[in-house]
mmCIF file of C-alpha atoms and ligand atoms in Angstrom:
data_model
loop_
_atom_site.group_PDB
_atom_site.id
_atom_site.type_symbol
_atom_site.label_atom_id
_atom_site.label_comp_id
_atom_site.label_asym_id
_atom_site.label_seq_id
_atom_site.Cartn_x
_atom_site.Cartn_y
_atom_site.Cartn_z
ATOM 1 C CA MET A 1 -7.012 -11.849 34.037
ATOM 2 C CA ASP A 2 -7.899 -12.841 30.501
ATOM 3 C CA SER A 3 -11.345 -14.411 30.284
ATOM 4 C CA GLU A 4 -13.642 -15.725 27.558
ATOM 5 C CA GLU A 5 -15.749 -12.553 27.885
ATOM 6 C CA ASP A 6 -12.883 -10.222 26.960
ATOM 7 C CA THR A 7 -12.272 -8.745 23.519
ATOM 8 C CA HIS A 8 -8.610 -8.489 22.586
ATOM 9 C CA VAL A 9 -7.113 -6.298 19.903
ATOM 10 C CA VAL A 10 -4.034 -7.892 18.372
ATOM 11 C CA VAL A 11 -1.964 -5.520 16.234
ATOM 12 C CA GLY A 12 0.812 -6.668 13.928
ATOM 13 C CA SER A 13 1.835 -6.326 10.301
ATOM 14 C CA LEU A 14 2.602 -9.451 8.297
ATOM 15 C CA ASN A 15 5.918 -8.597 6.721
ATOM 16 C CA SER A 16 7.560 -11.994 7.140
ATOM 17 C CA SER A 17 6.752 -15.587 8.006
ATOM 18 C CA ASN A 18 8.021 -14.894 11.560
ATOM 19 C CA ASP A 19 5.190 -12.379 11.918
ATOM 20 C CA ILE A 20 2.671 -15.110 11.082
ATOM 21 C CA ILE A 21 4.112 -17.387 13.769
ATOM 22 C CA LEU A 22 3.993 -14.542 16.310
ATOM 23 C CA LEU A 23 0.403 -13.746 15.393
ATOM 24 C CA ASN A 24 -0.567 -17.381 15.826
ATOM 25 C CA LEU A 25 1.106 -17.586 19.220
ATOM 26 C CA LEU A 26 -0.812 -14.496 20.352
ATOM 27 C CA PHE A 27 -4.044 -16.012 19.059
ATOM 28 C CA ASP A 28 -3.308 -19.163 21.014
ATOM 29 C CA ALA A 29 -2.493 -17.339 24.240
ATOM 30 C CA LEU A 30 -5.689 -15.289 24.310
ATOM 31 C CA LYS A 31 -8.999 -16.624 25.490
ATOM 32 C CA GLY A 32 -11.698 -14.150 24.481
ATOM 33 C CA ASP A 33 -12.847 -12.636 21.208
ATOM 34 C CA VAL A 34 -10.093 -11.268 18.954
ATOM 35 C CA ILE A 35 -9.990 -8.274 16.640
ATOM 36 C CA ALA A 36 -6.948 -8.721 14.384
ATOM 37 C CA VAL A 37 -5.439 -5.448 13.199
ATOM 38 C CA ILE A 38 -2.943 -6.133 10.420
ATOM 39 C CA PRO A 39 -1.723 -2.734 9.171
ATOM 40 C CA TYR A 40 0.312 -4.311 6.369
ATOM 41 C CA MET A 41 -1.341 -7.435 5.037
ATOM 42 C CA GLY A 42 1.596 -9.192 3.433
ATOM 43 C CA TYR A 43 0.934 -12.035 1.019
ATOM 44 C CA ALA A 44 -1.953 -10.054 -0.523
ATOM 45 C CA ARG A 45 -0.253 -9.582 -3.880
ATOM 46 C CA GLN A 46 -0.532 -13.312 -4.562
ATOM 47 C CA ASP A 47 -4.306 -12.917 -4.783
ATOM 48 C CA ARG A 48 -4.775 -15.403 -7.611
ATOM 49 C CA GLU A 49 -3.164 -18.458 -9.188
ATOM 50 C CA PHE A 50 -0.837 -16.634 -11.607
ATOM 51 C CA LEU A 51 0.710 -19.939 -12.699
ATOM 52 C CA LYS A 52 -1.263 -23.140 -12.649
ATOM 53 C CA GLY A 53 -0.793 -25.054 -9.416
ATOM 54 C CA GLU A 54 0.430 -22.079 -7.346
ATOM 55 C CA ALA A 55 -0.881 -21.405 -3.858
ATOM 56 C CA VAL A 56 -3.065 -18.331 -3.447
ATOM 57 C CA SER A 57 -1.113 -16.923 -0.498
ATOM 58 C CA ILE A 58 -3.723 -14.475 0.728
ATOM 59 C CA ARG A 59 -6.369 -17.218 0.788
ATOM 60 C CA ALA A 60 -4.136 -19.297 3.072
ATOM 61 C CA ILE A 61 -3.392 -16.298 5.316
ATOM 62 C CA ALA A 62 -7.072 -15.296 5.514
ATOM 63 C CA LYS A 63 -7.945 -18.802 6.720
ATOM 64 C CA ILE A 64 -5.336 -18.646 9.502
ATOM 65 C CA ILE A 65 -6.486 -15.223 10.697
ATOM 66 C CA GLU A 66 -10.234 -15.761 10.471
ATOM 67 C CA GLU A 67 -10.085 -19.085 12.236
ATOM 68 C CA ARG A 68 -9.389 -17.075 15.385
ATOM 69 C CA ALA A 69 -10.364 -13.456 14.780
ATOM 70 C CA GLY A 70 -13.986 -12.410 14.520
ATOM 71 C CA ARG A 71 -13.049 -9.128 12.890
ATOM 72 C CA VAL A 72 -10.042 -8.158 10.788
ATOM 73 C CA LEU A 73 -8.826 -4.631 10.063
ATOM 74 C CA THR A 74 -6.130 -3.711 7.585
ATOM 75 C CA VAL A 75 -4.802 -0.712 5.664
ATOM 76 C CA ASN A 76 -4.980 -0.515 1.863
ATOM 77 C CA ILE A 77 -5.056 -4.199 1.078
ATOM 78 C CA HIS A 78 -3.593 -4.704 -2.368
ATOM 79 C CA SER A 79 -6.763 -5.515 -4.337
ATOM 80 C CA ILE A 80 -10.470 -6.240 -4.221
ATOM 81 C CA LYS A 81 -9.618 -9.804 -5.120
ATOM 82 C CA ALA A 82 -7.379 -10.093 -2.051
ATOM 83 C CA LYS A 83 -10.131 -8.619 0.125
ATOM 84 C CA GLU A 84 -12.639 -11.172 -1.150
ATOM 85 C CA ASN A 85 -10.735 -13.945 0.596
ATOM 86 C CA PHE A 86 -11.916 -12.643 3.968
ATOM 87 C CA LYS A 87 -15.427 -12.918 5.339
ATOM 88 C CA LYS A 88 -15.170 -9.841 7.548
ATOM 89 C CA LEU A 89 -12.380 -7.524 6.499
ATOM 90 C CA ILE A 90 -12.443 -3.788 7.044
ATOM 91 C CA ASP A 91 -9.968 -2.057 4.760
ATOM 92 C CA VAL A 92 -8.939 1.400 5.979
ATOM 93 C CA ASP A 93 -7.680 3.881 3.383
ATOM 94 C CA ALA A 94 -4.470 5.760 4.273
ATOM 95 C CA MET A 95 -4.462 7.797 1.052
ATOM 96 C CA PRO A 96 -6.126 10.829 2.729
ATOM 97 C CA LEU A 97 -3.214 10.857 5.213
ATOM 98 C CA ILE A 98 -0.719 10.933 2.345
ATOM 99 C CA GLY A 99 -2.773 13.766 0.852
ATOM 100 C CA LYS A 100 -2.683 15.680 4.143
ATOM 101 C CA HIS A 101 1.107 15.290 4.366
ATOM 102 C CA PHE A 102 1.514 16.969 0.958
ATOM 103 C CA LYS A 103 -1.276 19.527 1.348
ATOM 104 C CA ASP A 104 -0.688 22.788 -0.532
ATOM 105 C CA LYS A 105 2.921 21.872 -1.368
ATOM 106 C CA ASN A 106 2.616 22.840 -5.016
ATOM 107 C CA ILE A 107 3.197 19.351 -6.374
ATOM 108 C CA VAL A 108 1.661 17.024 -8.930
ATOM 109 C CA MET A 109 0.746 13.506 -7.804
ATOM 110 C CA ILE A 110 1.360 10.699 -10.267
ATOM 111 C CA SER A 111 0.156 7.127 -10.134
ATOM 112 C CA PRO A 112 2.705 4.808 -11.767
ATOM 113 C CA ASP A 113 -0.108 2.865 -13.429
ATOM 114 C CA LYS A 114 -3.824 2.909 -14.059
ATOM 115 C CA GLY A 115 -4.386 0.362 -11.279
ATOM 116 C CA SER A 116 -3.411 2.858 -8.563
ATOM 117 C CA ALA A 117 -5.096 5.869 -10.186
ATOM 118 C CA GLU A 118 -8.226 5.847 -8.003
ATOM 119 C CA ARG A 119 -6.099 5.739 -4.852
ATOM 120 C CA VAL A 120 -3.969 8.658 -6.028
ATOM 121 C CA LYS A 121 -7.090 10.655 -6.868
ATOM 122 C CA VAL A 122 -8.143 10.407 -3.195
ATOM 123 C CA ALA A 123 -4.727 11.609 -1.971
ATOM 124 C CA ALA A 124 -4.627 14.445 -4.507
ATOM 125 C CA ARG A 125 -8.063 15.715 -3.522
ATOM 126 C CA VAL A 126 -6.858 16.135 0.082
ATOM 127 C CA ALA A 127 -3.479 17.532 -1.008
ATOM 128 C CA ASN A 128 -5.255 20.053 -3.199
ATOM 129 C CA CYS A 129 -3.078 19.286 -6.173
ATOM 130 C CA GLU A 130 -3.275 18.046 -9.749
ATOM 131 C CA TRP A 131 -2.885 14.340 -10.395
ATOM 132 C CA ASP A 132 -2.473 11.931 -13.259
ATOM 133 C CA TRP A 133 -1.426 8.394 -14.042
ATOM 134 C CA LEU A 134 1.216 6.963 -16.322
ATOM 135 C CA GLU A 135 -0.135 5.270 -19.370
ATOM 136 C CA LYS A 136 1.723 2.596 -21.297
ATOM 137 C CA LYS A 137 1.191 3.022 -25.036
ATOM 138 C CA ARG A 138 2.407 0.372 -27.424
ATOM 139 C CA ILE A 139 4.058 2.163 -30.356
ATOM 140 C CA ASP A 140 5.183 -0.971 -32.223
ATOM 141 C CA ALA A 141 6.160 -4.564 -31.433
ATOM 142 C CA GLN A 142 9.418 -3.428 -29.768
ATOM 143 C CA THR A 143 8.466 -0.086 -28.236
ATOM 144 C CA VAL A 144 6.254 0.824 -25.305
ATOM 145 C CA GLU A 145 5.984 4.508 -24.451
ATOM 146 C CA ILE A 146 5.114 5.615 -20.916
ATOM 147 C CA THR A 147 3.543 9.076 -20.570
ATOM 148 C CA PRO A 148 1.226 10.872 -18.176
ATOM 149 C CA LYS A 149 -2.331 10.467 -19.462
ATOM 150 C CA ASN A 150 -3.296 14.152 -19.372
ATOM 151 C CA LEU A 151 -0.755 16.433 -17.701
ATOM 152 C CA ASP A 152 2.392 18.127 -18.880
ATOM 153 C CA ILE A 153 4.832 17.679 -16.017
ATOM 154 C CA ASP A 154 7.678 19.757 -17.502
ATOM 155 C CA GLY A 155 9.197 21.870 -14.711
ATOM 156 C CA LYS A 156 6.867 20.424 -12.060
ATOM 157 C CA LYS A 157 7.592 18.897 -8.664
ATOM 158 C CA VAL A 158 6.182 15.391 -8.834
ATOM 159 C CA VAL A 159 5.289 12.883 -6.132
ATOM 160 C CA ILE A 160 4.799 9.311 -7.344
ATOM 161 C CA VAL A 161 2.139 7.807 -5.090
ATOM 162 C CA ASP A 162 1.571 4.058 -4.813
ATOM 163 C CA ASP A 163 0.088 1.631 -2.306
ATOM 164 C CA ILE A 164 3.289 -0.348 -1.921
ATOM 165 C CA ILE A 165 6.947 -0.160 -2.841
ATOM 166 C CA SER A 166 8.481 -3.600 -2.856
ATOM 167 C CA THR A 167 11.494 -4.064 -5.155
ATOM 168 C CA GLY A 168 11.206 -0.422 -6.222
ATOM 169 C CA GLY A 169 11.127 -1.399 -9.910
ATOM 170 C CA THR A 170 7.828 0.349 -10.592
ATOM 171 C CA VAL A 171 8.924 3.650 -9.037
ATOM 172 C CA VAL A 172 12.387 3.536 -10.632
ATOM 173 C CA GLU A 173 10.881 3.124 -14.110
ATOM 174 C CA ALA A 174 8.380 5.935 -13.487
ATOM 175 C CA THR A 175 11.076 8.237 -12.047
ATOM 176 C CA LYS A 176 13.367 7.874 -15.051
ATOM 177 C CA ARG A 177 10.523 8.652 -17.405
ATOM 178 C CA LEU A 178 9.305 11.665 -15.413
ATOM 179 C CA TYR A 179 12.791 13.214 -15.421
ATOM 180 C CA GLU A 180 13.024 12.557 -19.179
ATOM 181 C CA LEU A 181 9.772 14.496 -19.533
ATOM 182 C CA GLY A 182 11.251 17.461 -17.680
ATOM 183 C CA ALA A 183 10.103 17.012 -14.071
ATOM 184 C CA LYS A 184 12.017 19.396 -11.797
ATOM 185 C CA LYS A 185 12.007 17.092 -8.774
ATOM 186 C CA VAL A 186 10.577 13.606 -8.192
ATOM 187 C CA GLU A 187 9.648 12.212 -4.788
ATOM 188 C CA SER A 188 7.986 8.965 -3.853
ATOM 189 C CA ALA A 189 5.197 8.265 -1.364
ATOM 190 C CA CYS A 190 3.534 4.998 -0.428
ATOM 191 C CA VAL A 191 1.460 3.357 2.244
ATOM 192 C CA HIS A 192 3.508 0.173 2.677
ATOM 193 C CA ALA A 193 7.283 0.594 2.511
ATOM 194 C CA VAL A 194 8.329 -3.032 2.052
ATOM 195 C CA LEU A 195 11.509 -1.800 0.366
ATOM 196 C CA ALA A 196 12.978 -5.229 -0.327
ATOM 197 C CA GLU A 197 16.277 -5.910 -2.071
ATOM 198 C CA PHE A 198 17.918 -2.494 -1.474
ATOM 199 C CA ALA A 199 14.929 -0.780 -3.057
ATOM 200 C CA ALA A 200 15.618 2.528 -1.270
ATOM 201 C CA VAL A 201 19.132 2.655 -2.751
ATOM 202 C CA LYS A 202 17.678 1.983 -6.202
ATOM 203 C CA LEU A 203 15.130 4.771 -5.747
ATOM 204 C CA PHE A 204 17.711 7.346 -4.666
ATOM 205 C CA SER A 205 20.046 6.273 -7.501
ATOM 206 C CA ALA A 206 17.214 6.871 -9.978
ATOM 207 C CA GLY A 207 16.896 10.428 -8.647
ATOM 208 C CA ILE A 208 14.119 10.145 -6.060
ATOM 209 C CA ALA A 209 14.648 13.141 -3.777
ATOM 210 C CA GLU A 210 12.703 11.828 -0.804
ATOM 211 C CA ILE A 211 10.711 8.744 0.236
ATOM 212 C CA THR A 212 7.622 9.203 2.398
ATOM 213 C CA ALA A 213 5.695 6.261 3.841
ATOM 214 C CA THR A 214 3.239 5.438 6.569
ATOM 215 C CA ASP A 215 4.189 3.319 9.573
ATOM 216 C CA THR A 216 2.302 0.151 8.562
ATOM 217 C CA ILE A 217 5.856 -1.141 8.255
ATOM 218 C CA GLU A 218 8.234 0.815 10.464
ATOM 219 C CA LYS A 219 11.031 2.309 8.399
ATOM 220 C CA VAL A 220 13.153 5.464 8.572
ATOM 221 C CA PHE A 221 10.794 6.768 5.871
ATOM 222 C CA SER A 222 7.686 6.346 8.071
ATOM 223 C CA LYS A 223 6.660 9.987 8.353
ATOM 224 C CA ILE A 224 2.896 9.372 8.501
ATOM 225 C CA SER A 225 1.142 7.426 11.245
ATOM 226 C CA VAL A 226 -1.913 5.248 10.657
ATOM 227 C CA ALA A 227 -2.453 4.840 14.425
ATOM 228 C CA GLU A 228 -5.285 7.371 14.645
ATOM 229 C CA ILE A 229 -7.352 6.070 11.719
ATOM 230 C CA LEU A 230 -6.942 2.511 12.959
ATOM 231 C CA SER A 231 -7.838 3.283 16.576
ATOM 232 C CA GLN A 232 -10.902 5.164 15.347
ATOM 233 C CA LYS A 233 -11.981 2.089 13.346
ATOM 234 C CA ILE A 234 -11.266 -0.257 16.269
ATOM 235 C CA ARG A 235 -13.568 1.875 18.469
ATOM 236 C CA GLU A 236 -16.278 1.671 15.779
ATOM 237 C CA VAL A 237 -16.161 -2.137 15.542
ATOM 238 C CA SER A 238 -15.668 -2.871 19.249
HETATM 239 C C1 LIG B 1 1.154 -2.844 -8.273
HETATM 240 O O1 LIG B 1 0.062 -3.300 -8.538
HETATM 241 C C2 LIG B 1 1.388 -2.096 -7.005
HETATM 242 O O2 LIG B 1 0.490 -1.020 -6.877
HETATM 243 C C3 LIG B 1 2.821 -1.607 -6.916
HETATM 244 O O3 LIG B 1 3.045 -0.701 -7.970
HETATM 245 C C4 LIG B 1 3.802 -2.735 -7.001
HETATM 246 O O4 LIG B 1 3.430 -3.791 -6.183
HETATM 247 C C5 LIG B 1 5.182 -2.247 -6.607
HETATM 248 O O5 LIG B 1 6.103 -3.305 -6.675
HETATM 249 P P1 LIG B 1 7.621 -3.036 -6.963
HETATM 250 O O6 LIG B 1 8.098 -2.012 -5.977
HETATM 251 O O7 LIG B 1 8.268 -4.381 -6.752
HETATM 252 O O8 LIG B 1 7.748 -2.576 -8.374
#
């Protein structure tokens, strides 16, 4: 029987508003202490008021979760700013798992922007491969050129690594450019495969050979499991 002395681990990604309702119902049904494990922390990309008067979604979600859960675990939350909305959030990094998946596969890892470069560096170190990030250079008022910062990727097998693929726009743009620059093959890897609005179709149409993701959101592309790193962390905080 559930008692006030028990600690409960509630696991569920927040990929839709239904998931928030479900999480709340679980919170309500349990009596004891709660550790909330949210592998994909949706709503984290709205981590600031981009337009005046907008809600900061992650602030609202953090309030709901922390009202009931003493500890919160997630995987690669979108930004430091998003993380700052929680009092006690442990953010587990799945990039080493992506690195392990591609270990010694003779590839180059590319971050689609500077913002994800540090994450990709972690994955590339484990994969034992070269890495770089795409830099946007303004040539003139009308032209922006996107090129890898340091590497020549002509004839290389490239994996674009990002924390999240949502509409797929970022990866599609990067893929087109990498093929223009002579990449032999371009794949895509991410932690959170939101893949909204037929994003997978868009990626394959742009020439992505394969999509690899973790299982923070269960998809046919979930080839990497975060279960072990999360259970290890749960044991540490329990
Ligand atoms: C950006 O900061 C993120 O790292 C992703 O690159 C971005 O959220 C992907 O979104 P989309 O797939 O809609 O381009």
